[in-house]
Amino acid sequence: MRAAVTAHSKYTISDIDPRLYGSFIEHLGRAVYTGIYEPDHATADESGMRKDVIELVKELNVPIVRYPGGNFVSAYNWEDGIGPKESRPTRLDLAWHTCESNQVGIHEFADWCTSANTEMMLAVNLGSRGLDEARNFLEYVNHSGGSEWSDKRIANGRSEPWDVKLWCLGNEMDGPWQIGHKTADEYGRLAHETAKAMRAFDSSLELVVCGSSNAHMPTYPEWEATVLDHTYNEVDYISLHMYFENRAKNTANYLSRSIELDNYIGTVAGVIDYVKAKKRSSKNVYISFDEWNVWYHSKERDKATLAGANGWPHAPALLEDDYNFEDVLQVGCILNTFINRADVVKIACLAQLINVIAPIMTIPGGPAWRQTIFYPYYFASVYGRGTALKLMVDSPTYKVDDLGDVPYLDVSAVHDADKKTVTFFIVNRHGTETLDLDASLLEFGILRVIDDQVVAHSDLNITNTADKPDNVVPRAVTGSSIVDGKLSAKIAPLSYRMIRLQV
């Protein structure tokens, strides 16, 4: 089975915003407590943060982390997480039927971000609260001093503002499950007024308005049209969310879902263009895909806690998907889709980062390790910086009922002009056949292969565990070659491949 790709140095999609490789930490399950924060752990720093986790996050080169939610934010009082820890209240979290100790708040999280070499992407509560609390939070975080809330921050030990630029105006407000769920008109009006107030403080802020929670919501895509009609000239991004699952254990169908993702992005991009034209606006609004991942492995075992059968536990194990090798392929296809849509998707957040549907897992008092999906995320984040190339792809296909023809070859390519590299990210969706790949690279000059990594395994269901963290790991391979500007490689069935070329 053969596939052909053509890349030209002048045919590009867009420069990639580094925040395309962001992530997410919510006060949910063990993401925070025994995830990033465990004061009694052997590796804990002076702030109680696990240094073993910090090192793994730094390895991923995560540019931004969205915080504090997620569904959690829609009933969260940010003031509960400031001041002396012994005075902070314990609250019942209605989103996940747990209790929140508030031992980690904005100060602790900001310090952790500094240690992990990442930036904050903060969300305000537009569910149970509104405009006033949002502007107070912004003042606390970003004002230098001389006002009530900035002076409280200074009194709480932080003299300089954090100067956070990226703010989410609530979370999934289209969802009936959301505390403070609103209609598109109700939310659009509130988001407009909140954005207006926040911009009155600082016109350079980047604001994200809530889009649809998924492409199957009954209000989609009318929700986007209505919300943007209210907010277009006040915001910079509209958020989208999508999770992937394979309950039917149909690998071919599962790996086709990135086509559905691409269609979702395309539809919302069309709505953005429609509202821009309707408003006669000269500005562009982009997509922040700030929740995405595989999520289905843990749903059955979480039902009791989420239904309240276990009372109100603090930091229980929730949404702890044990990712298998098959999920590596899915995450690779998702990341390829974002790279190939880098003209409209500027921000994306893998949900989440630690323990909760996450590439990094921990045991309380024990080790941290890399789940299988760590690796495609790592390769894209570290080597996918630069300019996305517009590829011409000729690949055999297979039929999927609701999507039509799906190519066996899923591929993206990034040109890093500063490092003089071209990097291909490749997934072979075929279950049994090798893909003989020929990629023609035009107007790049002399090329040579400098790195060739594959993630593959004979067992789709194999996972990485604390005892066996290296069941699924990348390995360097040989066999790819360049002759007369053409890259040739054999892509094994159901495998993920990264090939880097020096230009």
PDB file of C-alpha atoms in Angstrom, residues 28-175:
ATOM      1  CA  LEU A  28     -10.956  17.685  40.048  1.00  0.00           C
ATOM      2  CA  GLY A  29      -9.973  14.298  41.403  1.00  0.00           C
ATOM      3  CA  ARG A  30      -6.218  14.081  42.029  1.00  0.00           C
ATOM      4  CA  ALA A  31      -5.113  16.665  39.478  1.00  0.00           C
ATOM      5  CA  VAL A  32      -4.120  19.115  42.213  1.00  0.00           C
ATOM      6  CA  TYR A  33      -3.957  17.160  45.475  1.00  0.00           C
ATOM      7  CA  THR A  34      -1.420  14.287  45.185  1.00  0.00           C
ATOM      8  CA  GLY A  35      -1.015  15.409  41.573  1.00  0.00           C
ATOM      9  CA  ILE A  36       0.946  18.652  41.538  1.00  0.00           C
ATOM     10  CA  TYR A  37       0.642  19.255  45.310  1.00  0.00           C
ATOM     11  CA  GLU A  38       1.704  16.739  47.957  1.00  0.00           C
ATOM     12  CA  PRO A  39       3.576  18.378  50.841  1.00  0.00           C
ATOM     13  CA  ASP A  40       4.567  15.062  52.446  1.00  0.00           C
ATOM     14  CA  HIS A  41       6.040  13.598  49.255  1.00  0.00           C
ATOM     15  CA  ALA A  42       9.767  12.861  49.210  1.00  0.00           C
ATOM     16  CA  THR A  43      10.262  15.194  46.229  1.00  0.00           C
ATOM     17  CA  ALA A  44       8.095  18.064  47.536  1.00  0.00           C
ATOM     18  CA  ASP A  45       9.604  21.535  47.333  1.00  0.00           C
ATOM     19  CA  GLU A  46       9.203  24.252  49.967  1.00  0.00           C
ATOM     20  CA  SER A  47       5.718  24.982  48.615  1.00  0.00           C
ATOM     21  CA  GLY A  48       4.595  21.353  48.783  1.00  0.00           C
ATOM     22  CA  MET A  49       4.743  20.827  45.031  1.00  0.00           C
ATOM     23  CA  ARG A  50       6.009  17.509  43.665  1.00  0.00           C
ATOM     24  CA  LYS A  51       9.289  18.123  41.881  1.00  0.00           C
ATOM     25  CA  ASP A  52       9.109  14.797  40.038  1.00  0.00           C
ATOM     26  CA  VAL A  53       5.886  16.001  38.414  1.00  0.00           C
ATOM     27  CA  ILE A  54       7.373  19.413  37.656  1.00  0.00           C
ATOM     28  CA  GLU A  55      10.258  17.768  35.794  1.00  0.00           C
ATOM     29  CA  LEU A  56       7.870  15.734  33.627  1.00  0.00           C
ATOM     30  CA  VAL A  57       5.814  18.848  32.824  1.00  0.00           C
ATOM     31  CA  LYS A  58       8.990  20.705  31.880  1.00  0.00           C
ATOM     32  CA  GLU A  59       9.930  17.794  29.613  1.00  0.00           C
ATOM     33  CA  LEU A  60       6.657  18.325  27.736  1.00  0.00           C
ATOM     34  CA  ASN A  61       7.461  22.034  27.254  1.00  0.00           C
ATOM     35  CA  VAL A  62       3.864  23.022  28.076  1.00  0.00           C
ATOM     36  CA  PRO A  63       3.369  26.706  27.113  1.00  0.00           C
ATOM     37  CA  ILE A  64       0.129  27.405  29.038  1.00  0.00           C
ATOM     38  CA  VAL A  65      -2.041  25.673  31.617  1.00  0.00           C
ATOM     39  CA  ARG A  66      -5.747  26.460  31.930  1.00  0.00           C
ATOM     40  CA  TYR A  67      -6.960  26.815  35.546  1.00  0.00           C
ATOM     41  CA  PRO A  68      -9.004  26.304  37.816  1.00  0.00           C
ATOM     42  CA  GLY A  69     -11.643  24.666  35.594  1.00  0.00           C
ATOM     43  CA  GLY A  70     -13.551  23.241  33.880  1.00  0.00           C
ATOM     44  CA  ASN A  71     -16.903  22.506  35.485  1.00  0.00           C
ATOM     45  CA  PHE A  72     -15.347  23.304  38.857  1.00  0.00           C
ATOM     46  CA  VAL A  73     -15.015  27.009  38.054  1.00  0.00           C
ATOM     47  CA  SER A  74     -18.770  27.525  37.619  1.00  0.00           C
ATOM     48  CA  ALA A  75     -19.385  27.428  41.378  1.00  0.00           C
ATOM     49  CA  TYR A  76     -15.900  28.488  42.548  1.00  0.00           C
ATOM     50  CA  ASN A  77     -15.182  31.449  44.795  1.00  0.00           C
ATOM     51  CA  TRP A  78     -11.629  32.436  43.913  1.00  0.00           C
ATOM     52  CA  GLU A  79     -11.327  34.333  47.208  1.00  0.00           C
ATOM     53  CA  ASP A  80     -11.437  30.987  49.056  1.00  0.00           C
ATOM     54  CA  GLY A  81      -7.934  30.215  47.768  1.00  0.00           C
ATOM     55  CA  ILE A  82      -6.105  33.279  49.132  1.00  0.00           C
ATOM     56  CA  GLY A  83      -4.823  34.252  52.553  1.00  0.00           C
ATOM     57  CA  PRO A  84      -3.474  32.002  55.329  1.00  0.00           C
ATOM     58  CA  LYS A  85      -4.080  28.343  54.532  1.00  0.00           C
ATOM     59  CA  GLU A  86      -5.408  27.617  57.996  1.00  0.00           C
ATOM     60  CA  SER A  87      -8.144  30.200  57.456  1.00  0.00           C
ATOM     61  CA  ARG A  88      -9.309  28.966  54.071  1.00  0.00           C
ATOM     62  CA  PRO A  89     -12.752  27.362  54.008  1.00  0.00           C
ATOM     63  CA  THR A  90     -13.572  23.858  52.857  1.00  0.00           C
ATOM     64  CA  ARG A  91     -16.321  23.946  50.247  1.00  0.00           C
ATOM     65  CA  LEU A  92     -18.542  21.333  48.666  1.00  0.00           C
ATOM     66  CA  ASP A  93     -17.840  21.101  44.946  1.00  0.00           C
ATOM     67  CA  LEU A  94     -21.131  20.542  43.169  1.00  0.00           C
ATOM     68  CA  ALA A  95     -19.526  19.762  39.801  1.00  0.00           C
ATOM     69  CA  TRP A  96     -17.755  16.565  40.888  1.00  0.00           C
ATOM     70  CA  HIS A  97     -19.508  15.795  44.225  1.00  0.00           C
ATOM     71  CA  THR A  98     -16.333  16.198  46.269  1.00  0.00           C
ATOM     72  CA  CYS A  99     -15.033  18.655  48.828  1.00  0.00           C
ATOM     73  CA  GLU A 100     -12.392  21.274  48.161  1.00  0.00           C
ATOM     74  CA  SER A 101      -9.901  22.235  50.890  1.00  0.00           C
ATOM     75  CA  ASN A 102      -8.616  25.318  49.032  1.00  0.00           C
ATOM     76  CA  GLN A 103      -5.069  24.587  50.166  1.00  0.00           C
ATOM     77  CA  VAL A 104      -4.060  25.407  46.600  1.00  0.00           C
ATOM     78  CA  GLY A 105      -5.283  28.695  45.166  1.00  0.00           C
ATOM     79  CA  ILE A 106      -4.025  31.328  42.778  1.00  0.00           C
ATOM     80  CA  HIS A 107      -0.772  32.026  44.669  1.00  0.00           C
ATOM     81  CA  GLU A 108       0.236  28.375  44.883  1.00  0.00           C
ATOM     82  CA  PHE A 109      -0.752  27.653  41.306  1.00  0.00           C
ATOM     83  CA  ALA A 110       1.113  30.691  39.979  1.00  0.00           C
ATOM     84  CA  ASP A 111       4.268  29.637  41.829  1.00  0.00           C
ATOM     85  CA  TRP A 112       3.894  26.124  40.421  1.00  0.00           C
ATOM     86  CA  CYS A 113       3.611  27.536  36.898  1.00  0.00           C
ATOM     87  CA  THR A 114       6.862  29.418  37.400  1.00  0.00           C
ATOM     88  CA  SER A 115       8.579  26.222  38.573  1.00  0.00           C
ATOM     89  CA  ALA A 116       7.169  24.271  35.614  1.00  0.00           C
ATOM     90  CA  ASN A 117       8.156  26.951  33.036  1.00  0.00           C
ATOM     91  CA  THR A 118       4.598  27.544  31.907  1.00  0.00           C
ATOM     92  CA  GLU A 119       2.091  30.405  31.825  1.00  0.00           C
ATOM     93  CA  MET A 120      -1.368  30.712  33.359  1.00  0.00           C
ATOM     94  CA  MET A 121      -4.623  30.709  31.384  1.00  0.00           C
ATOM     95  CA  LEU A 122      -7.244  31.710  33.954  1.00  0.00           C
ATOM     96  CA  ALA A 123     -11.000  31.177  33.939  1.00  0.00           C
ATOM     97  CA  VAL A 124     -13.598  33.317  35.694  1.00  0.00           C
ATOM     98  CA  ASN A 125     -16.868  32.033  37.154  1.00  0.00           C
ATOM     99  CA  LEU A 126     -19.806  33.090  34.990  1.00  0.00           C
ATOM    100  CA  GLY A 127     -22.021  30.321  36.331  1.00  0.00           C
ATOM    101  CA  SER A 128     -22.909  31.050  39.961  1.00  0.00           C
ATOM    102  CA  ARG A 129     -21.215  34.471  39.869  1.00  0.00           C
ATOM    103  CA  GLY A 130     -20.613  37.194  37.328  1.00  0.00           C
ATOM    104  CA  LEU A 131     -19.054  40.462  36.217  1.00  0.00           C
ATOM    105  CA  ASP A 132     -18.108  41.921  39.592  1.00  0.00           C
ATOM    106  CA  GLU A 133     -16.252  38.841  40.825  1.00  0.00           C
ATOM    107  CA  ALA A 134     -14.486  38.571  37.465  1.00  0.00           C
ATOM    108  CA  ARG A 135     -13.189  42.135  37.561  1.00  0.00           C
ATOM    109  CA  ASN A 136     -12.137  41.735  41.198  1.00  0.00           C
ATOM    110  CA  PHE A 137     -10.194  38.596  40.344  1.00  0.00           C
ATOM    111  CA  LEU A 138      -8.544  40.382  37.422  1.00  0.00           C
ATOM    112  CA  GLU A 139      -7.618  43.310  39.674  1.00  0.00           C
ATOM    113  CA  TYR A 140      -6.171  40.932  42.281  1.00  0.00           C
ATOM    114  CA  VAL A 141      -4.075  39.103  39.687  1.00  0.00           C
ATOM    115  CA  ASN A 142      -2.952  41.936  37.415  1.00  0.00           C
ATOM    116  CA  HIS A 143      -3.034  45.329  39.163  1.00  0.00           C
ATOM    117  CA  SER A 144       0.233  46.676  40.554  1.00  0.00           C
ATOM    118  CA  GLY A 145      -1.168  48.102  43.802  1.00  0.00           C
ATOM    119  CA  GLY A 146      -3.083  50.920  45.397  1.00  0.00           C
ATOM    120  CA  SER A 147      -6.535  49.317  45.129  1.00  0.00           C
ATOM    121  CA  GLU A 148      -8.493  47.051  47.444  1.00  0.00           C
ATOM    122  CA  TRP A 149      -7.861  43.760  45.690  1.00  0.00           C
ATOM    123  CA  SER A 150      -4.297  44.407  44.546  1.00  0.00           C
ATOM    124  CA  ASP A 151      -3.379  45.476  48.070  1.00  0.00           C
ATOM    125  CA  LYS A 152      -4.851  42.233  49.383  1.00  0.00           C
ATOM    126  CA  ARG A 153      -2.581  40.321  47.006  1.00  0.00           C
ATOM    127  CA  ILE A 154       0.407  42.288  48.280  1.00  0.00           C
ATOM    128  CA  ALA A 155      -0.644  41.587  51.875  1.00  0.00           C
ATOM    129  CA  ASN A 156      -0.847  37.906  50.973  1.00  0.00           C
ATOM    130  CA  GLY A 157       2.804  37.878  49.956  1.00  0.00           C
ATOM    131  CA  ARG A 158       2.910  38.706  46.251  1.00  0.00           C
ATOM    132  CA  SER A 159       4.141  42.238  45.615  1.00  0.00           C
ATOM    133  CA  GLU A 160       4.239  42.153  41.807  1.00  0.00           C
ATOM    134  CA  PRO A 161       1.186  41.412  39.650  1.00  0.00           C
ATOM    135  CA  TRP A 162       1.236  38.218  37.591  1.00  0.00           C
ATOM    136  CA  ASP A 163       0.093  40.065  34.443  1.00  0.00           C
ATOM    137  CA  VAL A 164      -1.967  37.164  33.075  1.00  0.00           C
ATOM    138  CA  LYS A 165      -3.090  37.958  29.525  1.00  0.00           C
ATOM    139  CA  LEU A 166      -5.328  34.993  28.639  1.00  0.00           C
ATOM    140  CA  TRP A 167      -8.746  34.715  30.338  1.00  0.00           C
ATOM    141  CA  CYS A 168     -11.686  32.365  29.788  1.00  0.00           C
ATOM    142  CA  LEU A 169     -15.174  33.818  30.258  1.00  0.00           C
ATOM    143  CA  GLY A 170     -16.685  30.838  32.056  1.00  0.00           C
ATOM    144  CA  ASN A 171     -16.794  27.201  31.018  1.00  0.00           C
ATOM    145  CA  GLU A 172     -19.222  25.153  28.886  1.00  0.00           C
ATOM    146  CA  MET A 173     -22.114  27.492  29.580  1.00  0.00           C
ATOM    147  CA  ASP A 174     -24.177  25.702  26.895  1.00  0.00           C
ATOM    148  CA  GLY A 175     -24.245  22.530  29.043  1.00  0.00           C
TER     149      GLY A 175
END
